[in-house]
Short mmCIF file of C-alpha atoms and ligand atoms in Angstrom, two decimals:
data_model
loop_
_atom_site.label_atom_id
_atom_site.label_comp_id
_atom_site.label_asym_id
_atom_site.label_seq_id
_atom_site.Cartn_x
_atom_site.Cartn_y
_atom_site.Cartn_z
CA UNK A 1 10.27 -6.32 -25.86
CA UNK A 2 7.56 -5.01 -23.70
CA UNK A 3 6.47 -6.12 -20.09
CA UNK A 4 3.79 -8.85 -20.00
CA UNK A 5 0.18 -7.42 -20.08
CA UNK A 6 -0.64 -6.02 -16.58
CA UNK A 7 3.05 -6.10 -15.25
CA UNK A 8 4.87 -2.78 -14.67
CA UNK A 9 8.50 -1.40 -15.13
CA UNK A 10 9.24 0.81 -12.47
CA UNK A 11 11.47 3.69 -13.85
CA UNK A 12 13.37 5.75 -11.06
CA UNK A 13 10.35 8.25 -11.05
CA UNK A 14 7.79 5.45 -10.59
CA UNK A 15 10.04 3.79 -8.06
CA UNK A 16 10.24 7.20 -6.09
CA UNK A 17 6.50 7.26 -6.10
CA UNK A 18 6.18 3.71 -4.99
CA UNK A 19 8.91 4.14 -2.09
CA UNK A 20 6.99 7.18 -0.91
CA UNK A 21 3.64 5.24 -0.84
CA UNK A 22 5.34 2.35 1.10
CA UNK A 23 7.05 4.90 3.42
CA UNK A 24 3.60 6.61 4.37
CA UNK A 25 1.96 3.10 4.82
CA UNK A 26 4.58 1.81 7.04
CA UNK A 27 4.61 5.29 9.13
CA UNK A 28 1.03 5.23 9.86
CA UNK A 29 0.86 1.49 10.59
CA UNK A 30 3.57 1.88 13.17
CA UNK A 31 1.80 4.88 14.64
CA UNK A 32 -0.90 2.52 15.41
CA UNK A 33 1.71 0.09 16.99
CA UNK A 34 1.16 -2.45 14.13
CA UNK A 35 4.25 -4.72 13.43
CA UNK A 36 5.46 -5.71 10.15
CA UNK A 37 5.54 -9.18 8.88
CA UNK A 38 5.59 -11.01 5.50
CA UNK A 39 4.85 -14.46 3.99
CA UNK A 40 6.09 -16.33 0.80
CA UNK A 41 5.02 -15.02 -2.56
CA UNK A 42 4.30 -18.66 -3.69
CA UNK A 43 1.65 -20.74 -1.78
CA UNK A 44 -0.07 -24.09 -2.35
CA UNK A 45 -3.08 -23.52 -4.59
CA UNK A 46 -5.36 -25.29 -2.08
CA UNK A 47 -4.97 -22.47 0.23
CA UNK A 48 -7.02 -20.27 -2.04
CA UNK A 49 -9.54 -22.85 -3.04
CA UNK A 50 -10.48 -23.38 0.47
CA UNK A 51 -11.98 -20.18 1.17
CA UNK A 52 -11.11 -17.31 -0.82
CA UNK A 53 -14.08 -17.73 -3.17
CA UNK A 54 -14.50 -18.66 -7.01
CA UNK A 55 -13.67 -15.09 -8.39
CA UNK A 56 -10.05 -15.20 -6.95
CA UNK A 57 -9.60 -18.79 -7.68
CA UNK A 58 -10.39 -18.12 -11.36
CA UNK A 59 -7.78 -15.39 -11.41
CA UNK A 60 -4.89 -17.23 -9.99
CA UNK A 61 -1.36 -17.40 -11.81
CA UNK A 62 -0.97 -21.03 -10.86
CA UNK A 63 1.10 -23.95 -12.24
CA UNK A 64 2.54 -27.25 -11.19
CA UNK A 65 6.02 -27.00 -9.93
CA UNK A 66 9.04 -29.25 -10.51
CA UNK A 67 8.14 -31.43 -7.56
CA UNK A 68 4.48 -31.94 -8.90
CA UNK A 69 3.00 -29.46 -6.36
CA UNK A 70 0.19 -27.38 -7.42
CA UNK A 71 1.35 -23.81 -6.39
CA UNK A 72 0.02 -20.24 -6.97
CA UNK A 73 1.52 -16.87 -6.96
CA UNK A 74 -0.18 -15.12 -4.02
CA UNK A 75 -3.30 -13.15 -5.12
CA UNK A 76 -3.86 -11.90 -1.59
CA UNK A 77 -2.28 -12.02 1.92
CA UNK A 78 -5.31 -13.16 4.14
CA UNK A 79 -5.26 -16.95 3.61
CA UNK A 80 -1.38 -16.81 4.19
CA UNK A 81 -1.91 -14.77 7.30
CA UNK A 82 -4.51 -17.27 8.66
CA UNK A 83 -2.13 -20.18 7.89
CA UNK A 84 0.80 -18.57 9.68
CA UNK A 85 -1.38 -17.56 12.60
CA UNK A 86 -2.87 -20.78 13.08
CA UNK A 87 0.73 -22.38 13.09
CA UNK A 88 2.28 -19.82 15.31
CA UNK A 89 -0.68 -18.67 17.56
CA UNK A 90 0.91 -19.69 20.89
CA UNK A 91 4.04 -17.58 20.30
CA UNK A 92 2.25 -14.28 20.53
CA UNK A 93 0.10 -12.49 22.80
CA UNK A 94 -3.25 -11.52 21.48
CA UNK A 95 -4.48 -9.42 19.89
CA UNK A 96 -1.93 -9.42 17.08
CA UNK A 97 -1.61 -6.15 15.13
CA UNK A 98 0.46 -6.91 12.07
CA UNK A 99 1.05 -5.09 9.01
CA UNK A 100 2.60 -6.20 5.56
CA UNK A 101 3.66 -4.48 2.25
CA UNK A 102 4.16 -6.93 -0.64
CA UNK A 103 3.38 -7.74 -4.41
CA UNK A 104 0.42 -9.85 -5.39
CA UNK A 105 -0.78 -11.30 -8.61
CA UNK A 106 -4.17 -11.76 -10.36
CA UNK A 107 -4.79 -12.99 -13.82
CA UNK A 108 -7.39 -10.21 -14.35
CA UNK A 109 -8.45 -8.52 -17.47
CA UNK A 110 -6.30 -5.58 -17.49
CA UNK A 111 -8.26 -2.28 -17.07
CA UNK A 112 -8.08 1.08 -15.55
CA UNK A 113 -7.17 0.34 -11.72
CA UNK A 114 -6.75 -3.26 -12.34
CA UNK A 115 -3.20 -4.91 -13.22
CA UNK A 116 -1.95 -8.54 -13.08
CA UNK A 117 0.41 -7.41 -10.47
CA UNK A 118 0.13 -4.90 -7.68
CA UNK A 119 1.38 -3.85 -4.24
CA UNK A 120 -0.82 -3.96 -1.21
CA UNK A 121 -0.51 -2.72 2.32
CA UNK A 122 -2.25 -5.27 4.49
CA UNK A 123 -3.21 -4.48 8.21
CA UNK A 124 -4.92 -7.10 10.17
CA UNK A 125 -5.95 -7.52 13.99
CA UNK A 126 -6.05 -11.09 15.20
CA UNK A 127 -7.77 -12.30 18.43
CA UNK A 128 -10.16 -9.37 19.07
CA UNK A 129 -14.01 -9.77 18.63
CA UNK A 130 -14.80 -6.34 20.31
CA UNK A 131 -16.12 -3.72 18.12
CA UNK A 132 -13.33 -1.63 19.36
CA UNK A 133 -10.95 -3.49 17.05
CA UNK A 134 -13.28 -2.74 13.95
CA UNK A 135 -13.05 1.12 15.05
CA UNK A 136 -9.45 1.06 15.19
CA UNK A 137 -8.96 -0.60 11.94
CA UNK A 138 -11.25 1.76 10.07
CA UNK A 139 -9.54 4.73 11.85
CA UNK A 140 -6.08 3.38 10.45
CA UNK A 141 -7.25 3.20 7.01
CA UNK A 142 -8.66 6.71 7.22
CA UNK A 143 -5.36 8.12 8.79
CA UNK A 144 -3.28 6.38 6.12
CA UNK A 145 -4.96 8.30 3.47
CA UNK A 146 -5.08 11.58 5.51
CA UNK A 147 -1.22 11.13 5.76
CA UNK A 148 -1.01 11.54 1.93
CA UNK A 149 -3.10 14.73 2.38
CA UNK A 150 -6.39 13.56 1.27
CA UNK A 151 -9.45 15.10 3.10
CA UNK A 152 -13.11 13.99 3.59
CA UNK A 153 -13.64 15.80 0.37
CA UNK A 154 -11.63 13.33 -1.57
CA UNK A 155 -12.51 9.74 -0.28
CA UNK A 156 -15.14 8.03 1.77
CA UNK A 157 -15.14 4.57 3.51
CA UNK A 158 -18.43 2.81 2.93
CA UNK A 159 -19.16 0.39 5.71
CA UNK A 160 -21.31 -2.55 5.88
CA UNK A 161 -22.24 -5.61 7.56
CA UNK A 162 -22.34 -9.22 6.07
CA UNK A 163 -24.62 -10.44 8.82
CA UNK A 164 -27.29 -8.11 7.52
CA UNK A 165 -27.12 -9.99 4.14
CA UNK A 166 -26.74 -13.47 5.74
CA UNK A 167 -29.48 -12.69 8.02
CA UNK A 168 -31.71 -11.86 5.06
CA UNK A 169 -30.74 -14.94 3.26
CA UNK A 170 -31.46 -17.08 6.43
CA UNK A 171 -35.04 -15.46 6.63
CA UNK A 172 -35.69 -16.19 2.92
CA UNK A 173 -34.79 -19.91 3.66
CA UNK A 174 -31.89 -20.01 1.29
CA UNK A 175 -29.57 -23.04 1.80
CA UNK A 176 -26.11 -22.01 2.74
CA UNK A 177 -24.25 -23.35 -0.10
CA UNK A 178 -25.74 -20.63 -2.31
CA UNK A 179 -24.88 -18.03 0.02
CA UNK A 180 -21.42 -17.18 -1.54
CA UNK A 181 -22.92 -17.05 -5.16
CA UNK A 182 -25.80 -14.69 -4.03
CA UNK A 183 -23.49 -12.38 -1.89
CA UNK A 184 -21.04 -11.96 -4.98
CA UNK A 185 -24.13 -11.12 -7.10
CA UNK A 186 -25.28 -8.39 -4.54
CA UNK A 187 -21.51 -7.33 -4.27
CA UNK A 188 -21.48 -6.77 -8.19
CA UNK A 189 -24.66 -4.82 -8.35
CA UNK A 190 -23.92 -1.49 -9.91
CA UNK A 191 -20.94 -2.94 -11.71
CA UNK A 192 -22.89 -5.35 -13.88
CA UNK A 193 -25.89 -4.85 -15.93
CA UNK A 194 -29.08 -5.03 -14.09
CA UNK A 195 -30.39 -7.91 -15.91
CA UNK A 196 -27.40 -10.09 -15.09
CA UNK A 197 -27.86 -9.33 -11.36
CA UNK A 198 -31.73 -10.19 -11.71
CA UNK A 199 -30.87 -13.38 -13.28
CA UNK A 200 -28.41 -14.45 -10.73
CA UNK A 201 -30.67 -13.40 -7.73
CA UNK A 202 -33.83 -15.00 -9.21
CA UNK A 203 -36.96 -14.34 -6.83
CA UNK A 204 -34.56 -12.53 -4.37
CA UNK A 205 -33.86 -9.63 -6.94
CA UNK A 206 -37.03 -7.45 -6.01
CA UNK A 207 -36.43 -7.72 -2.26
CA UNK A 208 -32.63 -7.07 -2.68
CA UNK A 209 -33.25 -4.00 -4.73
CA UNK A 210 -35.75 -2.73 -2.34
CA UNK A 211 -33.15 -3.07 0.55
CA UNK A 212 -30.37 -1.49 -1.60
CA UNK A 213 -32.72 1.47 -2.17
CA UNK A 214 -33.84 1.98 1.33
CA UNK A 215 -30.42 1.48 2.92
CA UNK A 216 -31.04 -0.92 5.72
CA UNK A 217 -30.45 -0.58 9.39
CA UNK A 218 -27.62 -1.76 11.39
CA UNK A 219 -27.07 -1.15 15.23
CA UNK A 220 -23.47 -2.40 14.96
CA UNK A 221 -22.77 0.11 12.16
CA UNK A 222 -24.24 3.02 14.10
CA UNK A 223 -21.94 2.14 16.96
CA UNK A 224 -18.99 1.92 14.54
CA UNK A 225 -19.68 5.23 13.14
CA UNK A 226 -20.29 6.69 16.72
CA UNK A 227 -16.68 5.34 17.56
CA UNK A 228 -15.29 7.26 14.69
CA UNK A 229 -17.06 10.35 15.65
CA UNK A 230 -15.37 10.24 18.90
CA UNK A 231 -12.22 10.52 17.04
CA UNK A 232 -13.35 13.24 14.76
CA UNK A 233 -13.33 10.82 11.98
CA UNK A 234 -17.32 10.49 11.24
CA UNK A 235 -17.22 12.73 8.03
CA UNK A 236 -15.06 10.17 6.32
CA UNK A 237 -17.63 7.24 6.70
CA UNK A 238 -20.98 6.42 5.23
CA UNK A 239 -23.05 3.39 5.99
CA UNK A 240 -23.78 1.47 2.61
CA UNK A 241 -25.31 -1.99 2.87
CA UNK A 242 -24.36 -2.42 -1.10
CA UNK A 243 -20.80 -3.16 0.10
CA UNK A 244 -20.75 -7.05 0.52
CA UNK A 245 -17.01 -7.72 -0.59
CA UNK A 246 -16.06 -10.33 -3.37
CA UNK A 247 -14.06 -12.52 -1.09
CA UNK A 248 -16.03 -15.34 0.59
CA UNK A 249 -14.36 -15.43 3.80
CA UNK A 250 -15.76 -12.17 5.14
CA UNK A 251 -18.17 -12.69 8.25
CA UNK A 252 -19.41 -9.25 9.85
CA UNK A 253 -18.41 -5.74 9.27
CA UNK A 254 -17.00 -5.03 5.71
CA UNK A 255 -15.86 -1.75 4.07
CA UNK A 256 -14.44 -0.51 1.00
CA UNK A 257 -12.88 3.05 0.21
CA UNK A 258 -13.65 5.14 -2.83
CA UNK A 259 -12.82 8.46 -4.25
CA UNK A 260 -15.76 10.96 -3.45
CA UNK A 261 -16.31 11.44 -7.22
CA UNK A 262 -16.65 7.59 -7.67
CA UNK A 263 -14.52 7.88 -10.59
CA UNK A 264 -12.00 4.96 -9.68
CA UNK A 265 -12.38 1.34 -8.36
CA UNK A 266 -12.01 0.70 -4.73
CA UNK A 267 -8.64 1.91 -3.20
CA UNK A 268 -8.93 -0.24 -0.31
CA UNK A 269 -11.16 -3.01 1.20
CA UNK A 270 -11.49 -5.36 4.21
CA UNK A 271 -13.42 -6.56 7.17
CA UNK A 272 -13.99 -9.37 9.70
CA UNK A 273 -13.31 -12.95 8.75
CA UNK A 274 -13.85 -14.46 12.05
CA UNK A 275 -14.09 -18.19 10.78
CA UNK A 276 -11.04 -18.19 8.39
CA UNK A 277 -8.49 -19.33 10.71
CA UNK A 278 -10.76 -22.16 12.04
CA UNK A 279 -11.53 -23.34 8.53
CA UNK A 280 -7.82 -23.24 7.40
CA UNK A 281 -6.70 -25.04 10.52
CA UNK A 282 -9.57 -27.67 10.27
CA UNK A 283 -11.01 -26.47 13.58
CA UNK A 284 -7.55 -26.77 15.38
CA UNK A 285 -7.35 -22.91 16.10
CA UNK A 286 -10.28 -20.68 16.15
CA UNK A 287 -9.77 -16.82 16.49
CA UNK A 288 -11.78 -13.74 15.49
CA UNK A 289 -9.96 -11.59 12.95
CA UNK A 290 -10.36 -8.58 10.75
CA UNK A 291 -8.20 -6.47 8.48
CA UNK A 292 -7.99 -4.58 5.15
CA UNK A 293 -5.63 -4.17 2.13
CA UNK A 294 -4.94 -0.83 0.29
CA UNK A 295 -3.55 -1.23 -3.31
CA UNK A 296 -0.94 0.99 -4.82
CA UNK A 297 -2.57 1.06 -8.33
CA UNK A 298 -5.93 3.05 -7.53
CA UNK A 299 -4.14 5.03 -4.87
CA UNK A 300 -1.63 6.16 -7.43
CA UNK A 301 -4.25 7.18 -9.73
CA UNK A 302 -6.21 9.11 -6.98
CA UNK A 303 -2.88 10.83 -6.16
CA UNK A 304 -2.35 11.89 -9.76
CA UNK A 305 -5.98 13.25 -10.03
CA UNK A 306 -5.73 15.21 -6.73
CA UNK A 307 -3.62 18.35 -7.28
CA UNK A 308 -2.92 19.25 -3.65
CA UNK A 309 -1.94 15.60 -2.84
CA UNK A 310 0.22 15.28 -6.04
CA UNK A 311 2.08 18.49 -5.32
CA UNK A 312 2.87 17.46 -1.84
CA UNK A 313 4.10 14.01 -3.16
CA UNK A 314 6.26 15.73 -5.93
CA UNK A 315 7.89 18.00 -3.42
CA UNK A 316 8.84 15.26 -1.13
CA UNK A 317 10.16 13.27 -4.00
CA UNK A 318 12.35 16.18 -5.24
CA UNK A 319 13.67 16.61 -1.64
CA UNK A 320 14.52 13.04 -1.25
CA UNK A 321 16.31 13.11 -4.50
CA UNK A 322 18.67 15.90 -3.40
CA UNK A 323 22.34 14.97 -2.61
CA UNK A 324 24.39 16.85 0.25
CA UNK A 325 27.70 17.32 -1.53
CA UNK A 326 28.94 17.51 -5.02
CA UNK A 327 32.71 17.22 -5.34
CA UNK A 328 34.05 19.26 -8.45
CA UNK A 329 37.41 17.74 -9.76
CA UNK A 330 38.97 20.81 -11.57
CA UNK A 331 42.45 19.08 -12.04
CA UNK A 332 42.82 15.45 -12.79
CA UNK A 333 45.96 15.33 -10.71
CA UNK A 334 43.68 15.81 -7.69
CA UNK A 335 41.27 12.93 -8.38
CA UNK A 336 42.86 10.31 -6.01
CA UNK A 337 42.97 12.73 -3.20
CA UNK A 338 39.33 13.86 -3.88
CA UNK A 339 38.27 10.12 -3.90
CA UNK A 340 39.87 9.79 -0.56
CA UNK A 341 37.86 12.57 0.78
CA UNK A 342 34.43 11.30 -0.88
CA UNK A 343 35.05 7.96 0.86
CA UNK A 344 35.39 9.79 4.16
CA UNK A 345 32.26 11.88 3.61
CA UNK A 346 30.19 8.81 2.49
CA UNK A 347 31.47 7.03 5.57
CA UNK A 348 29.94 9.80 7.68
CA UNK A 349 26.78 9.20 5.90
CA UNK A 350 26.72 12.24 3.43
CA UNK A 351 25.01 11.81 0.02
CA UNK A 352 27.90 12.55 -2.39
CA UNK A 353 28.34 12.53 -5.98
CA UNK A 354 31.25 13.50 -8.42
CA UNK A 355 32.22 13.28 -12.25
CA UNK A 356 33.44 9.77 -13.09
CA UNK A 357 35.41 10.98 -15.86
CA UNK A 358 37.02 14.29 -16.70
CA UNK A 359 34.59 17.32 -17.08
CA UNK A 360 34.58 20.99 -17.64
CA UNK A 361 34.25 22.85 -14.29
CA UNK A 362 31.27 24.72 -15.31
CA UNK A 363 29.36 21.79 -16.17
CA UNK A 364 30.29 20.17 -13.01
CA UNK A 365 28.76 23.07 -11.05
CA UNK A 366 25.67 22.95 -13.04
CA UNK A 367 25.36 19.32 -12.31
CA UNK A 368 25.81 20.14 -8.52
CA UNK A 369 22.89 22.38 -9.02
CA UNK A 370 20.60 20.03 -10.78
CA UNK A 371 21.35 17.52 -8.14
CA UNK A 372 20.34 19.92 -5.47
CA UNK A 373 23.65 19.71 -3.75
CA UNK A 374 23.82 21.80 -0.64
CA UNK A 375 27.61 22.16 -0.98
CA UNK A 376 30.03 21.96 -3.91
CA UNK A 377 33.78 21.04 -3.07
CA UNK A 378 36.39 22.10 -5.47
CA UNK A 379 39.75 19.99 -5.82
CA UNK A 380 42.03 22.03 -8.10
CA UNK A 381 45.10 24.30 -8.20
CA UNK A 382 44.44 25.32 -4.43
CA UNK A 383 45.27 21.76 -3.23
CA UNK A 384 45.99 21.04 -0.40
CA UNK A 385 43.33 23.74 0.13
CA UNK A 386 39.88 23.20 -1.00
CA UNK A 387 37.22 25.68 -2.30
CA UNK A 388 33.95 25.20 -0.38
CA UNK A 389 30.80 26.67 -2.00
CA UNK A 390 27.48 26.96 -0.01
CA UNK A 391 25.18 26.33 -3.03
CA UNK A 392 22.16 28.26 -1.32
CA UNK A 393 24.01 31.40 -0.27
CA UNK A 394 26.52 31.28 -3.13
CA UNK A 395 29.34 32.08 -0.36
CA UNK A 396 32.73 30.53 -1.18
CA UNK A 397 35.66 29.91 1.19
CA UNK A 398 39.06 28.42 1.05
CA UNK A 399 39.77 25.79 3.66
CA UNK A 400 42.71 23.43 4.51
CA UNK A 401 41.99 19.70 3.91
CA UNK A 402 42.33 19.03 7.71
CA UNK A 403 39.56 21.64 8.61
CA UNK A 404 37.43 20.59 5.57
CA UNK A 405 35.27 18.13 7.32
CA UNK A 406 34.15 20.39 10.19
CA UNK A 407 33.37 23.12 7.71
CA UNK A 408 31.20 20.84 5.75
CA UNK A 409 29.50 19.71 8.81
CA UNK A 410 28.65 23.41 9.77
CA UNK A 411 27.11 24.03 6.53
CA UNK A 412 24.95 20.86 6.37
CA UNK A 413 23.90 20.88 10.10
P1 LIG B 501 -9.25 -6.87 -2.19
O1 LIG B 501 -10.50 -6.05 -2.26
O2 LIG B 501 -9.40 -8.07 -3.08
O3 LIG B 501 -9.01 -7.38 -0.74
O4 LIG B 501 -8.00 -6.01 -2.55
C1 LIG B 501 -7.67 -4.73 -1.71
C2 LIG B 501 -7.30 -3.83 -2.60
O5 LIG B 501 -6.25 -4.00 -3.49
C3 LIG B 501 -8.33 -3.23 -3.74
O6 LIG B 501 -9.28 -2.34 -3.04
C4 LIG B 501 -7.61 -2.53 -4.87
O7 LIG B 501 -7.11 -1.36 -4.41
C5 LIG B 501 -6.29 -3.61 -4.72
N1 LIG B 501 -6.26 -4.43 -5.84
C6 LIG B 501 -6.92 -5.70 -5.76
N2 LIG B 501 -6.68 -6.16 -7.01
C7 LIG B 501 -6.05 -5.31 -7.80
C8 LIG B 501 -5.51 -5.62 -9.05
N3 LIG B 501 -5.76 -6.66 -9.96
N4 LIG B 501 -4.88 -4.28 -9.66
C9 LIG B 501 -4.74 -3.43 -8.91
N5 LIG B 501 -5.05 -3.26 -7.53
C10 LIG B 501 -5.86 -4.40 -7.08
C11 LIG B 501 -8.13 -8.27 -0.35
O8 LIG B 501 -7.17 -8.53 -1.07
C12 LIG B 501 -8.17 -8.79 0.95
N6 LIG B 501 -7.30 -9.84 1.30
C13 LIG B 501 -8.08 -7.53 1.95
C14 LIG B 501 -8.01 -8.12 3.53
C15 LIG B 501 -7.01 -8.21 4.38
N7 LIG B 501 -9.05 -8.47 4.17
C16 LIG B 501 -8.80 -8.74 5.52
N8 LIG B 501 -7.39 -8.50 5.52
#
């Protein structure tokens, strides 16, 4: 039996990597004073139909539940966030700075960097229209990747502005109901055959290609880069009007993060969605908002490819796996006493292991070594005295069972 296509089993090594990714995400989001929240993994399908855009609605894992409700496994968090904020808006002081780590589901064609489930870190700021929030958000995204050890040689944040394109469409007298479809076509430029983009854009194809080639100008983006320069982060960003984002709700600044070699798909993406809360609450609550999500799949691929980051991560995992104490049971008659001491050690918070069944003493010391134990404690003929071995220096001492705890504490301090 295999897992379903696009779904993963997380064996202990994979889980260790995942936990480390989550820990870094959480750590840096907290550094920026974001607070953690979460929503449900299942939502009404309608929530996504309203504003996520056709691409994501086509990829929904949706079904009719036993109460005849049309429901979908969440493909992203932003619509849930907008729903929750609209419902609880009065309970919080603005701006809200919220982050969340969770699993998401999209029925995509499985390919490199794209699965049918993945984990995302979402970071969003609600209730702040000032560009200062955009700068803070992009800086947070950069700092998260820096916390893994990535440098400006490894990744780049490509920033753009949707207004740039909506102004262009307005100038060309294109009616609003065609914008989503045209923006998606521009977004896919470079990932789809050129003829397909030409077919979708029609008479707009030539001017769009000309803009993509020349780069386009945006005063707002220049100020955003200046803000990052003031923090010493300008080398991590570049202005690229080719970034439009596939989701329909974005309104202003948008960005995506890519590896410098452009080998992988986007590591993260986000932007402003100033109208979404208003649309989802039928105008009851209106608040500017912006955010981004970083996925674990592409990030994991980039970590694997980047030797200096991978080594750092492997070392952290190896260290996090080490135990404090291995209890060697040399005489089975001592097992009950040993278990009494093990219980006390664990109550004090130490990481302790021991053989569940009778095992040769040599084998037990070998295991202590493999588990990275800093101390081995031997229960044997010497009882009620114990043999303590400092595993790094190899020093051994005989201690009474009453003094044992303070000796362990001294070695492990
Ligand atoms: P998104 O660009 O759809 O944005 O997803 C964000 C990131 O999640 C992507 O850059 C990618 O790394 C990862 N990702 C997405 N789909 C998959 C997949 N099928 N397999 C593996 N990884 C995937 C959003 O979801 C927005 N809601 C982000 C946002 C938050 N905007 C504002 N706030």
